[in-house]
Coordinates of C-alpha atoms in Angstrom, one line a residue:
M1 CA -9.2 4.7 -5.9
R2 CA -12.4 3.8 -7.5
F3 CA -13.2 0.1 -7.3
P4 CA -13.4 -0.9 -11.0
N5 CA -16.8 -1.2 -12.6
Q6 CA -17.8 -4.6 -13.9
N7 CA -17.9 -3.0 -17.3
Q8 CA -14.3 -2.0 -17.8
T9 CA -15.3 0.4 -20.6
K10 CA -16.5 2.7 -17.9
S11 CA -13.8 2.4 -15.4
S12 CA -11.5 5.2 -16.4
N13 CA -10.4 7.4 -13.6
L14 CA -9.7 11.1 -13.1
C15 CA -6.9 12.3 -10.9
R16 CA -6.3 15.7 -9.6
V17 CA -3.5 17.5 -7.9
Q18 CA -4.2 20.6 -6.0
S19 CA -3.5 22.7 -3.1
I20 CA -4.9 21.2 0.1
T21 CA -4.1 22.2 3.6
F22 CA -3.8 19.3 5.9
R23 CA -4.4 20.2 9.4
V24 CA -3.2 17.5 11.7
N25 CA -4.6 17.1 15.2
A26 CA -4.0 14.5 17.9
S27 CA -5.3 13.6 21.3
K28 CA -5.5 10.0 22.3
W29 CA -5.7 9.2 18.6
V30 CA -3.7 11.4 16.2
E31 CA -6.5 13.0 14.3
S32 CA -6.2 15.3 11.4
L33 CA -4.2 17.5 9.1
I34 CA -4.6 20.4 6.8
F35 CA -2.9 19.3 3.7
S36 CA -2.0 21.6 1.0
P37 CA -1.7 21.0 -2.7
L38 CA -1.9 18.1 -5.2
L39 CA -4.9 15.9 -5.3
A40 CA -6.0 13.0 -7.3
T41 CA -9.3 11.3 -7.3
C42 CA -10.3 8.1 -8.6
L43 CA -12.2 9.6 -11.3
E44 CA -9.3 10.2 -11.1
L45 CA -8.5 13.8 -10.7
C46 CA -5.1 15.1 -10.1
V47 CA -5.0 18.8 -9.4
H48 CA -2.0 20.9 -9.8
N49 CA -1.7 24.4 -8.3
D50 CA 1.3 26.3 -9.7
H51 CA 0.5 29.4 -7.7
F52 CA 0.5 27.4 -4.5
L53 CA 3.8 25.8 -5.4
K54 CA 5.3 29.2 -6.0
L55 CA 4.1 30.3 -2.6
L56 CA 5.8 27.3 -1.0
K57 CA 9.2 28.3 -2.5
N58 CA 8.9 31.5 -0.5
Q59 CA 8.3 29.8 2.8
N60 CA 10.9 27.9 4.8
F61 CA 8.8 25.0 5.9
A62 CA 11.8 22.8 6.2
S63 CA 12.9 24.6 9.3
S64 CA 9.6 24.2 11.1
A65 CA 9.4 22.2 14.3
P66 CA 7.3 19.1 14.3
N67 CA 4.3 20.8 15.9
S68 CA 4.9 24.3 14.5
T69 CA 1.8 26.0 13.0
S70 CA 1.1 28.4 10.2
A71 CA -0.6 31.8 10.5
S72 CA -3.9 30.0 9.8
S73 CA -3.6 27.6 12.7
G74 CA -6.7 27.5 14.9
R75 CA -8.6 29.7 12.4
V76 CA -11.4 28.9 10.0
I77 CA -10.0 28.9 6.4
T78 CA -12.0 29.8 3.3
S79 CA -11.5 27.1 0.6
K80 CA -12.7 26.4 -2.9
A81 CA -14.3 23.0 -3.2
A82 CA -16.3 20.9 -5.6
V83 CA -19.5 20.1 -3.6
A84 CA -21.9 17.3 -4.3
W85 CA -25.2 18.7 -3.0
E86 CA -27.2 15.7 -4.1
A87 CA -27.0 12.5 -6.1
G88 CA -27.2 12.6 -9.8
K89 CA -26.3 16.3 -10.1
P90 CA -23.1 17.9 -11.4
L91 CA -20.5 19.0 -8.8
V92 CA -20.7 22.7 -7.8
I93 CA -17.6 24.7 -7.1
E94 CA -18.3 26.7 -3.9
K95 CA -16.4 28.8 -1.4
V96 CA -16.7 26.8 1.8
E97 CA -15.4 27.3 5.4
V98 CA -12.9 24.8 6.7
A99 CA -12.7 24.6 10.5
P100 CA -9.4 23.8 12.2
P101 CA -8.7 20.3 13.6
Q102 CA -10.1 19.3 16.9
A103 CA -9.3 16.8 19.6
N104 CA -11.5 14.2 21.4
E105 CA -12.9 10.9 20.2
V106 CA -16.6 10.2 19.5
K107 CA -18.4 8.2 16.9
G108 CA -21.0 9.6 14.5
Q109 CA -22.9 8.8 11.3
T110 CA -24.1 11.5 8.9
P111 CA -26.2 11.7 5.7
F112 CA -24.5 11.3 2.4
F113 CA -25.2 14.8 1.1
P114 CA -24.0 17.5 0.8
R115 CA -20.5 16.0 0.6
I116 CA -17.0 16.9 -0.8
F117 CA -15.7 13.8 -2.6
D118 CA -12.4 12.5 -3.8
H119 CA -9.7 10.6 -2.1
E120 CA -6.7 10.3 -4.4
A121 CA -4.2 13.1 -4.1
A122 CA -0.8 14.5 -3.2
G123 CA -0.1 17.6 -1.2
V124 CA 1.8 19.7 1.3
V125 CA 1.1 19.9 5.0
E126 CA 0.0 23.5 5.8
S127 CA -0.6 23.2 9.5
V128 CA -1.1 20.7 12.3
G129 CA -3.5 20.7 15.2
D130 CA -2.8 20.3 18.9
G131 CA -1.6 17.0 20.1
A132 CA 1.1 14.4 19.7
I133 CA 1.8 14.8 16.0
K134 CA 5.3 13.4 15.7
N135 CA 5.7 12.3 12.1
L136 CA 4.5 15.3 10.2
K137 CA 5.2 19.0 10.1
P138 CA 4.3 22.0 7.9
G139 CA 6.0 21.6 4.6
D140 CA 6.0 17.8 4.4
H141 CA 4.8 16.3 1.2
V142 CA 2.2 13.6 1.6
L143 CA -0.2 11.3 -0.1
P144 CA -3.7 10.9 1.5
V145 CA -5.0 7.4 1.7
F146 CA -8.6 6.2 2.1
T147 CA -7.6 3.5 4.5
G148 CA -5.2 4.5 7.3
E149 CA -2.5 3.1 9.5
C150 CA -2.7 4.0 13.2
G151 CA 0.4 2.0 13.9
D152 CA -0.9 0.7 17.2
C153 CA -3.7 -1.9 16.5
V154 CA -3.1 -5.6 15.9
H155 CA -3.6 -5.2 12.2
C156 CA -1.1 -2.4 11.8
K157 CA 1.4 -4.5 13.8
S158 CA 0.8 -7.6 11.7
E159 CA 2.8 -8.3 8.5
E160 CA -0.2 -9.9 6.9
S161 CA -2.9 -7.3 7.2
N162 CA -3.4 -3.6 6.4
M163 CA -7.0 -3.4 7.8
C164 CA -6.4 -0.8 10.6
D165 CA -9.0 -1.1 13.4
L166 CA -9.2 2.7 13.8
L167 CA -8.9 4.0 10.2
R168 CA -10.2 1.3 7.9
I169 CA -12.4 2.4 5.0
N170 CA -15.9 3.6 5.9
T171 CA -17.9 5.1 3.0
D172 CA -20.8 6.1 5.3
R173 CA -18.8 8.2 7.8
G174 CA -19.0 11.9 6.8
V175 CA -17.4 13.3 10.0
M176 CA -14.0 13.3 11.6
I177 CA -13.2 10.4 13.9
G178 CA -11.9 12.7 16.7
D179 CA -15.1 14.5 17.6
G180 CA -17.8 13.2 15.1
K181 CA -18.1 16.7 13.5
Q182 CA -17.5 18.1 10.0
R183 CA -14.8 20.6 9.2
F184 CA -16.5 21.9 6.1
S185 CA -19.5 24.3 6.0
K186 CA -21.3 26.7 3.6
N187 CA -23.1 29.6 5.2
G188 CA -23.5 27.5 8.4
T189 CA -24.6 24.4 6.7
P190 CA -22.3 21.4 7.5
I191 CA -20.8 19.6 4.5
N192 CA -19.8 16.0 4.9
H193 CA -16.4 14.4 4.4
F194 CA -15.7 11.4 2.2
L195 CA -13.4 8.5 3.0
G196 CA -11.7 10.7 5.5
T197 CA -10.0 12.7 2.8
S198 CA -12.3 15.0 0.8
T199 CA -9.6 16.2 -1.6
F200 CA -11.9 18.1 -4.0
S201 CA -11.0 21.2 -2.1
D202 CA -8.1 23.7 -1.7
Y203 CA -7.9 22.8 1.9
T204 CA -9.0 19.6 3.7
V205 CA -8.6 18.1 7.2
I206 CA -7.2 14.6 7.3
H207 CA -6.2 12.2 10.1
E208 CA -2.5 11.8 10.4
G209 CA -2.8 8.1 10.0
C210 CA -4.2 8.5 6.5
L211 CA -1.2 10.4 5.2
A212 CA 2.0 8.9 3.8
K213 CA 5.0 11.1 4.0
I214 CA 7.0 11.1 0.7
D215 CA 10.2 12.4 -0.9
L216 CA 10.1 16.2 -1.1
S217 CA 11.6 16.1 -4.6
A218 CA 8.8 13.9 -6.0
P219 CA 6.5 15.8 -8.5
L220 CA 3.2 16.0 -6.8
D221 CA 1.3 16.4 -10.1
K222 CA 2.4 12.9 -11.0
V223 CA 2.8 10.9 -7.9
C224 CA -0.7 11.9 -6.8
I225 CA -2.0 9.0 -8.8
L226 CA -0.1 6.6 -6.6
S227 CA -2.2 7.4 -3.5
C228 CA -4.9 4.8 -4.5
G229 CA -5.8 3.1 -7.8
V230 CA -2.4 2.6 -9.4
S231 CA -0.8 1.4 -6.2
T232 CA -3.7 -1.0 -5.6
G233 CA -3.1 -2.9 -8.8
F234 CA 0.7 -2.5 -8.8
C235 CA 1.2 -3.6 -5.2
A236 CA -1.2 -6.5 -5.4
T237 CA 1.1 -7.9 -8.0
L238 CA 4.3 -7.3 -6.2
K239 CA 3.2 -8.1 -2.7
V240 CA 0.5 -10.7 -3.1
A241 CA 0.9 -12.5 -6.5
K242 CA 4.7 -12.1 -6.6
P243 CA 5.2 -13.4 -10.2
K244 CA 8.6 -14.8 -10.9
K245 CA 10.9 -13.9 -13.8
G246 CA 9.8 -15.8 -16.9
S247 CA 6.4 -16.6 -15.5
S248 CA 3.0 -16.3 -17.1
V249 CA 0.3 -13.9 -15.8
A250 CA -3.3 -13.3 -16.7
V251 CA -4.9 -9.9 -15.9
F252 CA -8.7 -9.7 -16.0
G253 CA -9.9 -6.3 -16.9
L254 CA -7.8 -3.6 -18.6
G255 CA -8.8 -0.5 -16.7
A256 CA -6.3 1.6 -14.7
V257 CA -6.1 -0.7 -11.7
S258 CA -5.7 -3.7 -14.0
L259 CA -3.0 -2.0 -16.1
A260 CA -1.2 -1.1 -12.9
A261 CA -1.3 -4.8 -12.0
A262 CA 0.1 -5.6 -15.5
E263 CA 2.9 -3.1 -14.9
G264 CA 3.8 -4.9 -11.7
A265 CA 4.0 -8.1 -13.7
R266 CA 6.2 -6.5 -16.3
I267 CA 8.6 -5.1 -13.6
S268 CA 8.7 -8.6 -12.0
G269 CA 10.0 -10.0 -15.3
A270 CA 6.9 -12.0 -16.4
S271 CA 7.4 -13.2 -19.9
R272 CA 3.8 -13.7 -20.8
I273 CA 1.2 -11.2 -19.7
I274 CA -2.3 -12.0 -21.0
G275 CA -4.9 -9.3 -20.8
V276 CA -8.6 -10.2 -20.7
D277 CA -11.3 -7.6 -21.5
L278 CA -14.6 -7.2 -23.4
N279 CA -13.5 -3.9 -24.9
P280 CA -11.0 -4.5 -27.8
K281 CA -10.1 -0.8 -27.7
R282 CA -8.2 -1.5 -24.5
F283 CA -5.8 -4.0 -26.1
E284 CA -3.6 -1.5 -27.9
E285 CA -3.2 0.7 -24.9
A286 CA -2.4 -2.3 -22.7
K287 CA 0.8 -3.0 -24.7
N288 CA 2.3 0.1 -23.0
F289 CA 2.0 -1.7 -19.7
G290 CA 3.6 -5.0 -20.7
V291 CA 0.5 -6.9 -21.9
N292 CA 1.7 -9.0 -24.9
E293 CA -1.3 -11.3 -25.5
F294 CA -5.0 -10.6 -25.5
V295 CA -8.3 -12.5 -25.0
N296 CA -11.7 -11.1 -25.6
P297 CA -14.3 -13.6 -24.2
R298 CA -16.8 -12.5 -26.8
D299 CA -14.6 -13.9 -29.5
H300 CA -14.8 -17.4 -28.2
I301 CA -17.5 -20.0 -27.6
K302 CA -15.4 -21.8 -25.0
P303 CA -15.1 -20.3 -21.5
V304 CA -12.2 -17.9 -21.3
Q305 CA -10.4 -20.0 -18.6
Q306 CA -10.3 -22.9 -21.1
I307 CA -8.9 -20.6 -23.8
I308 CA -6.1 -19.4 -21.5
A309 CA -5.4 -23.0 -20.3
E310 CA -5.0 -24.1 -24.0
M311 CA -2.8 -21.1 -24.7
T312 CA -0.5 -21.8 -21.8
N313 CA -0.3 -25.6 -21.8
G314 CA -2.5 -26.1 -18.7
G315 CA -2.9 -22.6 -17.2
V316 CA -1.0 -19.5 -16.1
D317 CA 1.4 -19.2 -13.1
R318 CA -0.4 -16.1 -11.7
S319 CA -3.9 -14.7 -12.2
L320 CA -4.9 -11.1 -11.3
E321 CA -8.6 -10.3 -11.1
C322 CA -9.3 -6.5 -11.1
T323 CA -13.0 -6.1 -12.0
G324 CA -14.9 -7.6 -9.1
N325 CA -17.3 -9.3 -11.5
I326 CA -18.3 -12.7 -10.2
N327 CA -18.0 -14.4 -13.6
S328 CA -14.6 -12.9 -14.1
I329 CA -13.5 -14.0 -10.6
I330 CA -14.4 -17.6 -11.4
S331 CA -12.6 -17.5 -14.8
A332 CA -9.5 -16.0 -13.1
F333 CA -9.5 -18.6 -10.4
E334 CA -9.9 -21.5 -12.9
C335 CA -7.3 -20.3 -15.5
V336 CA -4.2 -21.0 -13.2
H337 CA -2.6 -24.4 -13.3
D338 CA -2.3 -26.5 -10.1
A339 CA -0.5 -24.9 -7.1
C340 CA -0.3 -21.5 -8.6
C341 CA -1.5 -18.1 -7.4
F342 CA -4.8 -16.3 -7.9
S343 CA -5.1 -12.7 -6.6
D344 CA -8.5 -11.0 -6.4
N345 CA -8.1 -7.2 -6.0
S346 CA -11.6 -7.0 -4.7
R347 CA -10.4 -9.0 -1.7
N348 CA -6.9 -7.5 -1.3
L349 CA -7.5 -4.0 -0.1
F350 CA -5.0 -1.5 -1.5
G351 CA -2.7 -4.2 -2.7
N352 CA -2.2 -5.3 0.9
Y353 CA 0.1 -2.4 1.4
K354 CA 0.2 -0.4 4.6
P355 CA -0.2 3.2 3.5
R356 CA 2.3 5.0 5.8
T357 CA 4.8 2.2 5.9
D358 CA 4.8 0.9 2.3
L359 CA 3.5 3.7 0.0
P360 CA 6.7 5.9 0.2
S361 CA 8.6 3.0 -1.3
V362 CA 6.3 3.1 -4.4
V363 CA 7.1 6.8 -4.8
D364 CA 10.8 5.9 -4.6
M365 CA 10.4 3.3 -7.3
Y366 CA 9.0 6.1 -9.6
M367 CA 11.9 8.5 -8.6
N368 CA 14.4 5.7 -9.4
K369 CA 12.8 5.2 -12.8
K370 CA 11.6 1.6 -12.0
L371 CA 7.9 2.6 -12.3
E372 CA 6.4 4.8 -15.0
V373 CA 3.4 6.9 -13.9
E374 CA 3.2 9.3 -16.8
K375 CA 1.6 6.7 -19.1
F376 CA -1.4 6.5 -16.7
I377 CA -2.1 10.2 -17.2
T378 CA -4.2 10.8 -20.3
H379 CA -6.1 14.0 -19.7
R380 CA -5.7 17.4 -18.0
V381 CA -8.5 19.9 -17.2
P382 CA -8.7 23.0 -14.9
F383 CA -10.6 22.6 -11.6
S384 CA -13.4 24.8 -13.0
E385 CA -14.1 22.0 -15.5
I386 CA -14.2 19.2 -13.0
N387 CA -17.5 17.9 -14.3
K388 CA -15.9 17.5 -17.7
A389 CA -13.4 15.2 -16.0
C390 CA -16.3 13.2 -14.6
D391 CA -17.7 12.9 -18.1
Y392 CA -14.4 11.4 -19.3
M393 CA -14.8 8.8 -16.6
L394 CA -18.4 8.0 -17.4
K395 CA -17.6 7.6 -21.1
G396 CA -14.6 5.4 -20.4
E397 CA -12.2 7.9 -22.0
G398 CA -8.6 7.6 -20.7
L399 CA -7.1 6.4 -17.4
R400 CA -6.3 9.4 -15.2
C401 CA -7.2 13.1 -15.7
I402 CA -5.0 15.7 -14.0
I403 CA -7.1 18.7 -12.8
S404 CA -5.2 21.9 -12.4
M405 CA -6.4 24.2 -9.6
E406 CA -6.7 27.8 -10.7
E407 CA -5.3 30.6 -8.6

């Protein structure tokens, strides 16, 4: 998930599904995984690898024991990855080496570059490392998540928090938690990780706690977009705001996260869903997500919260703020009537969902046709054109872009 920009016209995301190998490793802390196949970023890029999926059909992963390993277990794997060598430059597709998972626990900080970005994806476990990996085995389908769930800390055991003490988001850390080292390299030069996922690569190493096991029949090139941005907005509505049937809801911002929040309001049965955005081009698209009224603050002299209060006889029942802009937050807070609910997605991390515990249920909602994900996917490009997908994002074109990984 990308946190939405203040300017919603530039908040489109790319999503990619691809072949990733998750290697899972565990010692005192379950560490990592080589995950193989469909990625999505919050550009957002979703990469789909048909060749890889065909290979999967010829391998009986389902019969593997929990800690069984593939032929590549313990070996360095060559992987194709989009590497960011420095800021402000296009990504470069390189052949990099991916070291196997390791044990041990140390802390470490690394420079930002070079780095392999992306964190929104879906894939298949290729192999697991040594240690007590109990919940994942080769062949399992998983969604990587930027904030994990160790299952043991006070936050993981709490019903009110998803801020895991061990695996919470850290944008500065470019190494694995287990030993403070990178798993990627190019000609001996270490390449840093990103958000513990680095899914712009054929193969990546991920902590077991940052992977949600999902239904094997779920199409990875679609549910990949549920691993971050879409689930963030959608789940914030269902789990935090909880609009009732027939209620009124205001959604500030009409980017992908905001539209996912609106989708949650639609599914909840809200009768009035008011979209607020500075870009009038967003309004028509938002109708597909249940938004049935629109307000552009630039069209009014009065503050937008006053306009909404007049439209709704005193204010809405629920208000969802998805931009992070301070002025928008104030308006969203003030547009609800007394004793009603305001939800700020910049304060509710990942919709307050626990990734391993709750995310599989979101995939199930899609499989049961309660949630539509296809309408979030607006573009598709091959992995070799990943920078084109980035351009879509910067220009504010579309919501999610699926990136197909070539053979």
